[in-house]
mmCIF file of C-alpha atoms in Angstrom:
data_model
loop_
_atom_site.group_PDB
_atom_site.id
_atom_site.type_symbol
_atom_site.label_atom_id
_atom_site.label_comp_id
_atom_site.label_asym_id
_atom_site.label_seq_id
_atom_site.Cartn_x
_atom_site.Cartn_y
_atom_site.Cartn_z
ATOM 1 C CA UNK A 667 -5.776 -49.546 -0.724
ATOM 2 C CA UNK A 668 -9.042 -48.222 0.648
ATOM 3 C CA UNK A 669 -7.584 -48.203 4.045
ATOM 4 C CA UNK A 670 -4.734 -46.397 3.041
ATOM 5 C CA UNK A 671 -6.367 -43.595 1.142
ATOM 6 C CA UNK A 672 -8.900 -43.347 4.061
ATOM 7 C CA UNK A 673 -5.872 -42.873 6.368
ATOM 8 C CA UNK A 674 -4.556 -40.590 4.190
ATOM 9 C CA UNK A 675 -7.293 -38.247 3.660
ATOM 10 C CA UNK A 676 -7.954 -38.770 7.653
ATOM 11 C CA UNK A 677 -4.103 -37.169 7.939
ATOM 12 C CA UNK A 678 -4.571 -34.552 5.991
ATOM 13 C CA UNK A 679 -8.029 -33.573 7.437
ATOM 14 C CA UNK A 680 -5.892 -33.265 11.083
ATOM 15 C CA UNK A 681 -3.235 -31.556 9.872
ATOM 16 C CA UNK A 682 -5.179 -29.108 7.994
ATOM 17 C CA UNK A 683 -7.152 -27.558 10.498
ATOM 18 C CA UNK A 684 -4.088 -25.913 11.770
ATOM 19 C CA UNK A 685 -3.947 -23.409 9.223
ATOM 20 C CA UNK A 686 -7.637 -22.665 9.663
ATOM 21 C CA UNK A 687 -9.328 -20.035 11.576
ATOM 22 C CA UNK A 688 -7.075 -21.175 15.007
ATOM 23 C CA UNK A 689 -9.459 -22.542 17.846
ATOM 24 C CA UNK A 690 -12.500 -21.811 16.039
ATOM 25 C CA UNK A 691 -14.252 -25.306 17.089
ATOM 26 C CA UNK A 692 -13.315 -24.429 20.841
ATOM 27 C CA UNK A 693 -14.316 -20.885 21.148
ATOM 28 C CA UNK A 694 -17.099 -20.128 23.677
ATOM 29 C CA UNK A 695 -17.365 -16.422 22.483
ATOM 30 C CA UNK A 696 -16.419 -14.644 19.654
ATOM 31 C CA UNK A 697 -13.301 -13.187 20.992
ATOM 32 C CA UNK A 698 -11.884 -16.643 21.642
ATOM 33 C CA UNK A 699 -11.633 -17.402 17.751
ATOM 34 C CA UNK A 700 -7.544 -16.786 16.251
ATOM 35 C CA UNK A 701 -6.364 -17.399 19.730
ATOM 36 C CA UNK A 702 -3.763 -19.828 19.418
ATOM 37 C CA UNK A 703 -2.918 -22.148 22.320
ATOM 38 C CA UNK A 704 0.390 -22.115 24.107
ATOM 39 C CA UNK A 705 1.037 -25.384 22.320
ATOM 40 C CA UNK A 706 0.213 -24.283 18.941
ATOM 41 C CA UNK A 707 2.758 -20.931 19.275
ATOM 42 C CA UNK A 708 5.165 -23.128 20.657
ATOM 43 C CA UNK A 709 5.136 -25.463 17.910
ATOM 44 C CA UNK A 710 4.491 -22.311 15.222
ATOM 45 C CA UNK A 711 7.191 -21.502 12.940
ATOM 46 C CA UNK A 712 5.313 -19.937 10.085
ATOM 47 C CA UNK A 713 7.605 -18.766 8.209
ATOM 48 C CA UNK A 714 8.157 -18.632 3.971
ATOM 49 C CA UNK A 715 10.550 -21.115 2.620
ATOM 50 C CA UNK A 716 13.681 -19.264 2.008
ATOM 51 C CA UNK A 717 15.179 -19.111 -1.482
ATOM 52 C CA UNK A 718 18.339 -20.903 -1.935
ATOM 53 C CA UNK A 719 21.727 -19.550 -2.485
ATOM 54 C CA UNK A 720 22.183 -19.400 -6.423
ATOM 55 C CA UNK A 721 25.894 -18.621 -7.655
ATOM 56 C CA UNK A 722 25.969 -17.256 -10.415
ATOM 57 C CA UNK A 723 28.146 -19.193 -12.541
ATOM 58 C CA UNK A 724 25.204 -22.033 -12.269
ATOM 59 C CA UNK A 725 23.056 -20.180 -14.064
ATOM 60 C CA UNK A 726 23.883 -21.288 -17.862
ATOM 61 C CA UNK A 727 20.901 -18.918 -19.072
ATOM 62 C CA UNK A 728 18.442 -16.425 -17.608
ATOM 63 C CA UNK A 729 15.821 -13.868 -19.586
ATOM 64 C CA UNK A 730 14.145 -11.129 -17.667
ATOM 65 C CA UNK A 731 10.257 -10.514 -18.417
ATOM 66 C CA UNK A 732 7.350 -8.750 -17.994
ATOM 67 C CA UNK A 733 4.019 -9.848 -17.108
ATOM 68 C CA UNK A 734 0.405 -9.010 -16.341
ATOM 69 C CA UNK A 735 -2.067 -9.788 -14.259
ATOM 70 C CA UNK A 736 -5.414 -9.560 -15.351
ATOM 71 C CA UNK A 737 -7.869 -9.814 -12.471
ATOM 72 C CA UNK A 738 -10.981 -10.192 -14.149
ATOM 73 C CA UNK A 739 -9.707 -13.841 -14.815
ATOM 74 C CA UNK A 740 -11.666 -16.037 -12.514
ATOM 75 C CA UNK A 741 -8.582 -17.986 -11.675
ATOM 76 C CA UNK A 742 -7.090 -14.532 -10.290
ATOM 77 C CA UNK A 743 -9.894 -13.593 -8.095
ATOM 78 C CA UNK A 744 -8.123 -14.884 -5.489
ATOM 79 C CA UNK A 745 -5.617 -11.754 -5.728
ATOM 80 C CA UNK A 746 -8.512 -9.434 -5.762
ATOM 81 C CA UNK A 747 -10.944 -9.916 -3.404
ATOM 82 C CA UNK A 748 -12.373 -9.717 -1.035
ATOM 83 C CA UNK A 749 -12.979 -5.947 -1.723
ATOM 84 C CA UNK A 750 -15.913 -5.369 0.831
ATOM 85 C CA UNK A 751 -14.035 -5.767 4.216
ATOM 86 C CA UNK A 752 -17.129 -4.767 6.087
ATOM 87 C CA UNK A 753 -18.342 -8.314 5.257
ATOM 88 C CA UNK A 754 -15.430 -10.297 6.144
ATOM 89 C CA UNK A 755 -13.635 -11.138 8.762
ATOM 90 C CA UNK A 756 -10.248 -9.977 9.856
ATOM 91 C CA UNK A 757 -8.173 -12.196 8.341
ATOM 92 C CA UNK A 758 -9.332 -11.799 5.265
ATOM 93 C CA UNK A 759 -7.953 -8.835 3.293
ATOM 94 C CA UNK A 760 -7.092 -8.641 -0.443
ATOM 95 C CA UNK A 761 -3.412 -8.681 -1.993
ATOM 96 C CA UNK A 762 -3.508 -3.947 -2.283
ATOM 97 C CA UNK A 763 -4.821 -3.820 1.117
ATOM 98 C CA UNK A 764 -2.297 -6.415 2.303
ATOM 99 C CA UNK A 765 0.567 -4.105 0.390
ATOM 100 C CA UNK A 766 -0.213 -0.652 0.786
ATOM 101 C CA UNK A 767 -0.917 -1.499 4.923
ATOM 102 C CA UNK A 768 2.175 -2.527 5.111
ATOM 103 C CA UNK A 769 3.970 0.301 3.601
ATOM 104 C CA UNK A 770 2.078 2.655 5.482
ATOM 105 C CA UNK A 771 3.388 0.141 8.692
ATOM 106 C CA UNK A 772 6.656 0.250 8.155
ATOM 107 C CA UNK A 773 6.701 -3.437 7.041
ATOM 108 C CA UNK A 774 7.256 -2.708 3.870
ATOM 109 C CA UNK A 775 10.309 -0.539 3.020
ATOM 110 C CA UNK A 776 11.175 -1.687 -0.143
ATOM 111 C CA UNK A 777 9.082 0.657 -2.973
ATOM 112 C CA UNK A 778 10.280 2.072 -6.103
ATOM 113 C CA UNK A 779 8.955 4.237 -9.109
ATOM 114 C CA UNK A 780 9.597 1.436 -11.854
ATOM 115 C CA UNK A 781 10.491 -1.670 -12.798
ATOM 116 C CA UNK A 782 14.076 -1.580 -12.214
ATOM 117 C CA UNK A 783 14.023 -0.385 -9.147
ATOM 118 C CA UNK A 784 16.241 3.172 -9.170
ATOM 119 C CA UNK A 785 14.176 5.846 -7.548
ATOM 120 C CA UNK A 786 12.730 5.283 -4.000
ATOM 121 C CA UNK A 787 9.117 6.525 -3.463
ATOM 122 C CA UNK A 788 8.263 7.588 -0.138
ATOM 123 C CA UNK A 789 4.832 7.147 1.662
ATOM 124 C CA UNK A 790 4.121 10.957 1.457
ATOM 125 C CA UNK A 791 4.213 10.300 -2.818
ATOM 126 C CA UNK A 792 2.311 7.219 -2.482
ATOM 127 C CA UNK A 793 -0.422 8.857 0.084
ATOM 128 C CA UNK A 794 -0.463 11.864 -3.237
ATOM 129 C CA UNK A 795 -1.566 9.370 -5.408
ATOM 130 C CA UNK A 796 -3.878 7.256 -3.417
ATOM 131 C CA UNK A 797 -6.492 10.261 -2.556
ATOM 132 C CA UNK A 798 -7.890 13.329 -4.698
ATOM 133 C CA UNK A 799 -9.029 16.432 -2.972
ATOM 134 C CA UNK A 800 -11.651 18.354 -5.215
ATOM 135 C CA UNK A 801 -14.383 21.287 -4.439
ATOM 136 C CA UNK A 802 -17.761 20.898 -5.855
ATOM 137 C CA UNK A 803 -19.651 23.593 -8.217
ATOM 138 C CA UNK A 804 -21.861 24.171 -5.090
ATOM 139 C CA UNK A 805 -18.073 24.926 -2.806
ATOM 140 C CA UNK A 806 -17.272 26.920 -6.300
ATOM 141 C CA UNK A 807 -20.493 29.273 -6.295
ATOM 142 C CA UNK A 808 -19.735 29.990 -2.375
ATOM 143 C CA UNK A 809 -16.226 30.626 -2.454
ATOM 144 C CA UNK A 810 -17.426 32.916 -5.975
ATOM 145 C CA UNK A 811 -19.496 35.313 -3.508
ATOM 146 C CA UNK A 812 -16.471 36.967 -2.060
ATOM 147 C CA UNK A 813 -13.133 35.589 -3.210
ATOM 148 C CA UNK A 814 -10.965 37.487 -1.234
ATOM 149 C CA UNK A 815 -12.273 36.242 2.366
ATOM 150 C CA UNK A 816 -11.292 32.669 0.976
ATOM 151 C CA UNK A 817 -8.035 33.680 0.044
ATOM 152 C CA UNK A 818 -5.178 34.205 3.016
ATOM 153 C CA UNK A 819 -3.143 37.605 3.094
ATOM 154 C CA UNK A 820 0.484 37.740 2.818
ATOM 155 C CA UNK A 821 1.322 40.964 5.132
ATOM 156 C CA UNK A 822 4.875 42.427 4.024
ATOM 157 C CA UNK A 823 6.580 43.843 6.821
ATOM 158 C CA UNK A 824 9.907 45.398 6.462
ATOM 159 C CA UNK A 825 13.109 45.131 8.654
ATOM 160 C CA UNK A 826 15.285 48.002 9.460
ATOM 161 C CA UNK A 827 18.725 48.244 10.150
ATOM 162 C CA UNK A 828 19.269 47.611 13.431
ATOM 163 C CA UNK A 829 16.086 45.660 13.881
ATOM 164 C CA UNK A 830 16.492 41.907 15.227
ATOM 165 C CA UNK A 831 16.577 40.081 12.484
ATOM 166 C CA UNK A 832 13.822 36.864 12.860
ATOM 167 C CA UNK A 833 14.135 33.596 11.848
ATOM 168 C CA UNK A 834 11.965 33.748 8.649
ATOM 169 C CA UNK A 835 13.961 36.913 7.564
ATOM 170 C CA UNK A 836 14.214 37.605 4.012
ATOM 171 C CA UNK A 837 17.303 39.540 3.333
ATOM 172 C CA UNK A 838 18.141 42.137 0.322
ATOM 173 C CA UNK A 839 20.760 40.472 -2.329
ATOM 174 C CA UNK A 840 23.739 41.329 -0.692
ATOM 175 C CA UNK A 841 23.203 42.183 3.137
ATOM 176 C CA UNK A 842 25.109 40.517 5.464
ATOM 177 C CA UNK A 843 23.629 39.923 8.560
ATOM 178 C CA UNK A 844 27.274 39.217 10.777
ATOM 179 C CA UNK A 845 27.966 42.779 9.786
ATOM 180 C CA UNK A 846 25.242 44.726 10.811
ATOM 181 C CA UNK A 847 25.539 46.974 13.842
ATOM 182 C CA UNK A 848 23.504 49.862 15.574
ATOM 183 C CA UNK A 849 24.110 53.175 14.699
ATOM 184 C CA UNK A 850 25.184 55.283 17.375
ATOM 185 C CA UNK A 851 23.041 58.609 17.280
ATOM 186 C CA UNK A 852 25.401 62.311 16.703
ATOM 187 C CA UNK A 853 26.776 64.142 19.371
ATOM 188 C CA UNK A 854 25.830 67.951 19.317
ATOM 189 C CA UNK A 855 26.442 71.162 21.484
ATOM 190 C CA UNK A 856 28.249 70.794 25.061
ATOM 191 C CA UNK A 857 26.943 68.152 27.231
ATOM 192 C CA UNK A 858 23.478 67.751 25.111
ATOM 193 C CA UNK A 859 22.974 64.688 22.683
ATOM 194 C CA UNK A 860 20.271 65.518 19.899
ATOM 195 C CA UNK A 861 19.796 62.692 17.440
ATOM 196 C CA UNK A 862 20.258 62.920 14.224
ATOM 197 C CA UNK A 863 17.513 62.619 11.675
ATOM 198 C CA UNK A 864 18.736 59.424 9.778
ATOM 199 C CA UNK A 865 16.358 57.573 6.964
ATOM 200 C CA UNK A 866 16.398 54.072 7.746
ATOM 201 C CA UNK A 867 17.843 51.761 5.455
ATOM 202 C CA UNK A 868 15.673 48.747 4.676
ATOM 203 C CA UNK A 869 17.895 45.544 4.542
ATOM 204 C CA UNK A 870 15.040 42.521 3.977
ATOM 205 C CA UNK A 871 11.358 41.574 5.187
ATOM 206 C CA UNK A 872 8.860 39.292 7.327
ATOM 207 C CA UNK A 873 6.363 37.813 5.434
ATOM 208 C CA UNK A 874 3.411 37.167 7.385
ATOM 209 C CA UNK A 875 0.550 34.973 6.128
ATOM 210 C CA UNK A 876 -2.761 35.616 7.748
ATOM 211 C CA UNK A 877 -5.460 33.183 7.434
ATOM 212 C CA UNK A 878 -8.088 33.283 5.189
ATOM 213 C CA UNK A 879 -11.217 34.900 6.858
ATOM 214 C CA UNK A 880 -13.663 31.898 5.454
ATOM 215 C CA UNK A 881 -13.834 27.980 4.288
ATOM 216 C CA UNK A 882 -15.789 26.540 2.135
ATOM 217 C CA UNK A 883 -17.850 24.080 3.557
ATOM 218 C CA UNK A 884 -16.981 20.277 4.415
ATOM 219 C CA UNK A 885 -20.388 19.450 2.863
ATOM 220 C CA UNK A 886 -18.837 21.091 -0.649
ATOM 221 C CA UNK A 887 -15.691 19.258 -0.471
ATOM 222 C CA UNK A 888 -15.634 15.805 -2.592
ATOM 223 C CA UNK A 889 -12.701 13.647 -1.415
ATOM 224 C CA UNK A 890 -12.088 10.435 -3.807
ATOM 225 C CA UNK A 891 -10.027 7.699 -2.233
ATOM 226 C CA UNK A 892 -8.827 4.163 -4.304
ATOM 227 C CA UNK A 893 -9.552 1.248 -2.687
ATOM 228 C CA UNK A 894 -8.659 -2.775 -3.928
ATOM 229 C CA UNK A 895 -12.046 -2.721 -6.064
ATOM 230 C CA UNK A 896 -10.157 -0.128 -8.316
ATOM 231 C CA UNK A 897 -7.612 -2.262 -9.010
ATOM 232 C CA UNK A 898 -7.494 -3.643 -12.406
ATOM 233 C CA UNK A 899 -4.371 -5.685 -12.608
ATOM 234 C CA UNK A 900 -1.025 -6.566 -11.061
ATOM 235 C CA UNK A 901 2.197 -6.341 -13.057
ATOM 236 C CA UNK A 902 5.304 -8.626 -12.158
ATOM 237 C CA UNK A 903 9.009 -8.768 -13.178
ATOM 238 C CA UNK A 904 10.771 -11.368 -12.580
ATOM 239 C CA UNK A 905 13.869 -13.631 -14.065
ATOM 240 C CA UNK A 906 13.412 -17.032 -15.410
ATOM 241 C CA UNK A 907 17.227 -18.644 -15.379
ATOM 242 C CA UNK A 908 18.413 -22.339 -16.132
ATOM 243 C CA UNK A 909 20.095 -23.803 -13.204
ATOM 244 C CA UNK A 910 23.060 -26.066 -14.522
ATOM 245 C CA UNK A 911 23.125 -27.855 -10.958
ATOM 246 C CA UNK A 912 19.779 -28.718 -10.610
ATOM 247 C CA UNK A 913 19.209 -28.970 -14.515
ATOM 248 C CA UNK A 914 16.127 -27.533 -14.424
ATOM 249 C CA UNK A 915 14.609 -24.603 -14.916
ATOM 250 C CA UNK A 916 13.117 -22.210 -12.974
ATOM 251 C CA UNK A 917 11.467 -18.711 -11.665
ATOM 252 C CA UNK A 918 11.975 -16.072 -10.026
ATOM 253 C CA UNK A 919 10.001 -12.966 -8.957
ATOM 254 C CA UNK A 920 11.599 -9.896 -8.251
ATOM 255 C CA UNK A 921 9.128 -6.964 -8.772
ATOM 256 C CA UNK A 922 4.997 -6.780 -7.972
ATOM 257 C CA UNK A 923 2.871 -3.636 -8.829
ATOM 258 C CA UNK A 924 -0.773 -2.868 -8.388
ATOM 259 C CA UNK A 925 -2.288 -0.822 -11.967
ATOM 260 C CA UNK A 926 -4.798 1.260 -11.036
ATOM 261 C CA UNK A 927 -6.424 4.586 -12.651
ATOM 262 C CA UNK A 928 -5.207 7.697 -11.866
ATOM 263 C CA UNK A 929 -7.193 9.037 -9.133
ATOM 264 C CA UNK A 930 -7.714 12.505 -11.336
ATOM 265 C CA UNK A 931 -9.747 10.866 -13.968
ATOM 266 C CA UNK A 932 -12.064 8.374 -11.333
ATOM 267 C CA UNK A 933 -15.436 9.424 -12.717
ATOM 268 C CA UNK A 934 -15.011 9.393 -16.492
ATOM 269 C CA UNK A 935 -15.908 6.115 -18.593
ATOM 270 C CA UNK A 936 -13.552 3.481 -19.267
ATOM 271 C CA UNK A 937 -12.058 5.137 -22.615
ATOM 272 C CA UNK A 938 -11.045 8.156 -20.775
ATOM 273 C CA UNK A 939 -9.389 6.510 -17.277
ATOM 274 C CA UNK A 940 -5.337 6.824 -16.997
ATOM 275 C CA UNK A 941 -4.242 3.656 -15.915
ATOM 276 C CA UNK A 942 -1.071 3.900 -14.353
ATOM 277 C CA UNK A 943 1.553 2.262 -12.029
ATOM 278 C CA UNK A 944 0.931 2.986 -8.447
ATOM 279 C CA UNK A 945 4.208 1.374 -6.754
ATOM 280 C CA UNK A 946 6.566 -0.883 -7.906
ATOM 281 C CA UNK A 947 7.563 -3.503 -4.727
ATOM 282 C CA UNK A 948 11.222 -5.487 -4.609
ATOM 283 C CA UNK A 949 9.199 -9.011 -3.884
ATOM 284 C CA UNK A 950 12.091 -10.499 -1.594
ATOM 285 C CA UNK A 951 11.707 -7.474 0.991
ATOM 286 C CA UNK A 952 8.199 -8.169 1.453
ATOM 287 C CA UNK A 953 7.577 -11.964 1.774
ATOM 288 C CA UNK A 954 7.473 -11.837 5.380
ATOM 289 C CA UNK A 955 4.102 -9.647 4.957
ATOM 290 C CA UNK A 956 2.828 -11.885 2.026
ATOM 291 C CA UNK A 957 3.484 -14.860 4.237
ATOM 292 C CA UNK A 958 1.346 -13.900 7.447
ATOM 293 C CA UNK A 959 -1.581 -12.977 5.316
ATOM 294 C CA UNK A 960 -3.893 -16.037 3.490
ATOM 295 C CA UNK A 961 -5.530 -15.395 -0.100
ATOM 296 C CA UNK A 962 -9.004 -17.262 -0.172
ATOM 297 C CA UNK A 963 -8.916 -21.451 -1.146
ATOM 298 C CA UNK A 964 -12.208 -21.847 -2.971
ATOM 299 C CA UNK A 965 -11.659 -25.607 -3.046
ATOM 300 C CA UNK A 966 -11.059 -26.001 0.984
ATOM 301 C CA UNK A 967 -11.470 -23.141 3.095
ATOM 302 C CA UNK A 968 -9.142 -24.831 5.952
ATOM 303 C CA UNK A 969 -6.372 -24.432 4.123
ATOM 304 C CA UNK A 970 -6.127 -20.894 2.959
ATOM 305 C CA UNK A 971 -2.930 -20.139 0.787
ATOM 306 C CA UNK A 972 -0.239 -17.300 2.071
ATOM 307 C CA UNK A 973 0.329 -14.429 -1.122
ATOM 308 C CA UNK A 974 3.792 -15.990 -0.752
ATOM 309 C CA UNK A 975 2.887 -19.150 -1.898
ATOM 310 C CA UNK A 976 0.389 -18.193 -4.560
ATOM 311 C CA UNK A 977 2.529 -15.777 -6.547
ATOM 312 C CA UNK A 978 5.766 -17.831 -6.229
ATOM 313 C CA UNK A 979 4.309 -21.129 -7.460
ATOM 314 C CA UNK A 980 2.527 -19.149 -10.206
ATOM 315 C CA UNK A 981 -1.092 -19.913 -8.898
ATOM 316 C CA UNK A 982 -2.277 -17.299 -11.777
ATOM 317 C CA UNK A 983 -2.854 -16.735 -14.964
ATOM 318 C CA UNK A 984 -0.648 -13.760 -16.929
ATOM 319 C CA UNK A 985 0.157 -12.651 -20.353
ATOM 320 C CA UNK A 986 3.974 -11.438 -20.857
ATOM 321 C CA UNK A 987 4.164 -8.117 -22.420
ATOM 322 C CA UNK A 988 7.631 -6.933 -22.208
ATOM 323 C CA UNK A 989 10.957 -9.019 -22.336
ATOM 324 C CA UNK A 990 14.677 -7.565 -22.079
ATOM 325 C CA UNK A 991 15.655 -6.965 -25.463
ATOM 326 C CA UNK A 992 18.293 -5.498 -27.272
ATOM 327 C CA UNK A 993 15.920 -2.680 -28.451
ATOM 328 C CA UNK A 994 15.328 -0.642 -24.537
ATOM 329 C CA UNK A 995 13.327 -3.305 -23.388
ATOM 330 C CA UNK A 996 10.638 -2.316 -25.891
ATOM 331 C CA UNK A 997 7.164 -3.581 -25.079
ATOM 332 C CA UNK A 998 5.575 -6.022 -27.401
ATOM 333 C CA UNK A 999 2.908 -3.341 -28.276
ATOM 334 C CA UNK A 1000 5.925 -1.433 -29.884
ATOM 335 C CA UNK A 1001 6.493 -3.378 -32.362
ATOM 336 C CA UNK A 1002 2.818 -5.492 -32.495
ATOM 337 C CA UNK A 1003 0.795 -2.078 -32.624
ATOM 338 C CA UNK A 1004 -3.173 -2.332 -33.242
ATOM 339 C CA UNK A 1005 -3.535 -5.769 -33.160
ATOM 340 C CA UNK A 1006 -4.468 -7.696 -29.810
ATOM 341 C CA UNK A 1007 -4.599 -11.309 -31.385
ATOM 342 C CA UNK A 1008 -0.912 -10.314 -32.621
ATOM 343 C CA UNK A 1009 0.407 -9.716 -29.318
ATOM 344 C CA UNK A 1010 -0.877 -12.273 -27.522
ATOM 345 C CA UNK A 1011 0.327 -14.713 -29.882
ATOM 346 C CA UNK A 1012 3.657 -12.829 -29.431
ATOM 347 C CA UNK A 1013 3.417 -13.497 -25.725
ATOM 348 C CA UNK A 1014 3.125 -16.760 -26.167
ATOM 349 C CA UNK A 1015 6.262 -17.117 -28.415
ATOM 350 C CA UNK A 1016 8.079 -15.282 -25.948
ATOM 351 C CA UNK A 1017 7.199 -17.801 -23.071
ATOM 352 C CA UNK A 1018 7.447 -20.844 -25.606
ATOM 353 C CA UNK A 1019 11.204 -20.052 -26.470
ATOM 354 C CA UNK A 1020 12.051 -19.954 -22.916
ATOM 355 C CA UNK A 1021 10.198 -23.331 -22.230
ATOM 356 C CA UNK A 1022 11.738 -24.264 -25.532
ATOM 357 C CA UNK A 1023 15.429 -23.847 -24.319
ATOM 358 C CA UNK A 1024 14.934 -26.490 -20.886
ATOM 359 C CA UNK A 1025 13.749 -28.934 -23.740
ATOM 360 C CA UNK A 1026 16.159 -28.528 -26.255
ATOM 361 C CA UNK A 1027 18.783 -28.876 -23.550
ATOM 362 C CA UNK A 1028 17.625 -33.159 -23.235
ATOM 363 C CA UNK A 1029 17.795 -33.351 -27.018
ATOM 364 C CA UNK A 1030 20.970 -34.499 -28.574
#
């Protein structure tokens, strides 16, 4: 027996090292480290474990719900950190850098503005809520010296009839600019042309914006950016269903979101911050991301776990706090209002009855 657990923990050793830091034990300089050999990428098919094909008419009962993420949990650091990347390497990135890089790449096409995924957002809404430009009181008091250099002019120039008509043309109600033509001037007196003295009839206008004659200073402009140690918890939706086929019962994920303050109210005390939902992600259109990037094994550092793997074997700890329910998918603090011990107890009834239902189904 002591032969074959030594064996054993002698195979896993080997094999293990493989999903470390790749050649790290055979670099001779620091670039050398990550570099796999041609061995290792031929071998290398790193890729997440696909979800089987589920027909619908196996599924004898499923219950959507709604949980959180609380990341000042110890056993949820892992999705967290490491929020300093100055001090780690470059493998090493935490579960909102890992997301919002790869919507900003491209990788990551799938984001929505809620829960149940309607209403696309694109990167330029995202990029809105990820920054806050402000000017100080100091940028205030300069720009208060002579407001009107920091203001641009709008120069109103008009268009005649007959003019060209430009691009950026802004036409009276009613003109049609097809129909215009050029007046032809009168024809006086024998063999002499003398124009006539016509007022010009103003048919729209060029709006011209000139540039403001000053800026405030860079040094008076505050710009306030959210990074992953903002981040106070992760929200998930996802569909726990009871496979007649397999008899068993299982999970699910179809939704992740980061909850983070509002960038406007960064600065005030806790009472006062806006927590709100940043993006919500369709989890199946972003595994291939979550797979390539490794959230931190405190036990053994060779083996570093992929997102992927963490979040779909429920590697975390979360409290449910919405379930889809007759009543608009009300949340349980709805109906459970003012009292915290009362809706956690309510969360746990919630997940009981669905843990409840694989049980009862052995019982006769």
């Amino acid at each position: 027996m002591n032969w074959r657990n030594l064996f054993l923990v002698l195979f896993v050793s080997v094999g293990s090292t493989t999903f470390a830091q790749s050649n790290l034990l055979n670099a001779k300089v620091p670039t050398d480290i990550g570099k796999k050999s041609p061995a290792q990428l031929l071998k290398d098919n790193d890729k997440p474990l696909e979800y089987g094909y589920i027909d619908d008419r196996d599924v004898l009962m499923s219950k959507k719900t709604w949980e959180i993420i609380d990341l000042d949990e110890r056993v949820n650091f892992p999705l967290y950190y490491p929020i300093d990347t100055a001090n780690v390497g470059a493998d090493r990135r935490s579960l909102y850098d890992v997301l919002v890089k790869g919507i900003k790449s491209g990788k990551i096409t799938e984001v929505y503005g809620d829960s149940y995924f309607r209403e696309k957002k694109t990167l330029k809404d995202i990029n809105a809520s990820l920054s806050k430009v402000d000017t100080t009181d100091a940028g205030r008091e300069q720009m208060n010296e002579d407001p009107a250099a920091f203001r641009p002019k709008i120069n109103k120039k008009p268009i005649y009839k007959g003019d060209p008509i430009p691009a950026k043309a802004v036409l009276n109600a009613g003109v049609d600019p097809n129909a215009l033509a050029v007046e032809e001037p009168a024809v006086k007196g024998k063999g002499k042309k003398k124009k006539k003295k016509v007022k010009k009839q103003v048919i729209g206008y060029v709006m011209d914006t000139i540039p403001a004659a000053r800026k405030i200073s860079e040094e008076y402009i505050s710009r306030t950016d959210l990074a992953s140690i903002d981040v106070s918890d992760y929200k998930i939706v996802g569909l726990w269903y009871f496979d007649k086929r397999q008899s068993d019962l299982r999970y699910r994920i179809l939704g992740l979101c980061p909850v983070i303050p509002d960038v406007y109210t960064m600065g005030k005390t806790e009472e006062e911050k806006d927590y709100v939902e940043l993006f919500w992600i369709f989890y199946p259109g972003a595994r291939e991301l979550l797979h390539e990037w490794k959230a931190f094994n405190d036990k053994n550092s060779s083996m570093p776990i992929s997102f992927d793997h963490l979040l779909n074997s429920r590697r975390f700890n979360a409290n449910t706090y919405k379930e889809e329910n007759v009543y608009n998918d009300r949340e349980i603090k709805d109906y459970m209002k003012e009292n915290s011990l009362m809706q956690l107890l309510e969360s746990e009834r919630v997940k009981d009855k669905i843990r409840n239902f694989e049980q009862d189904m052995w019982n006769y």
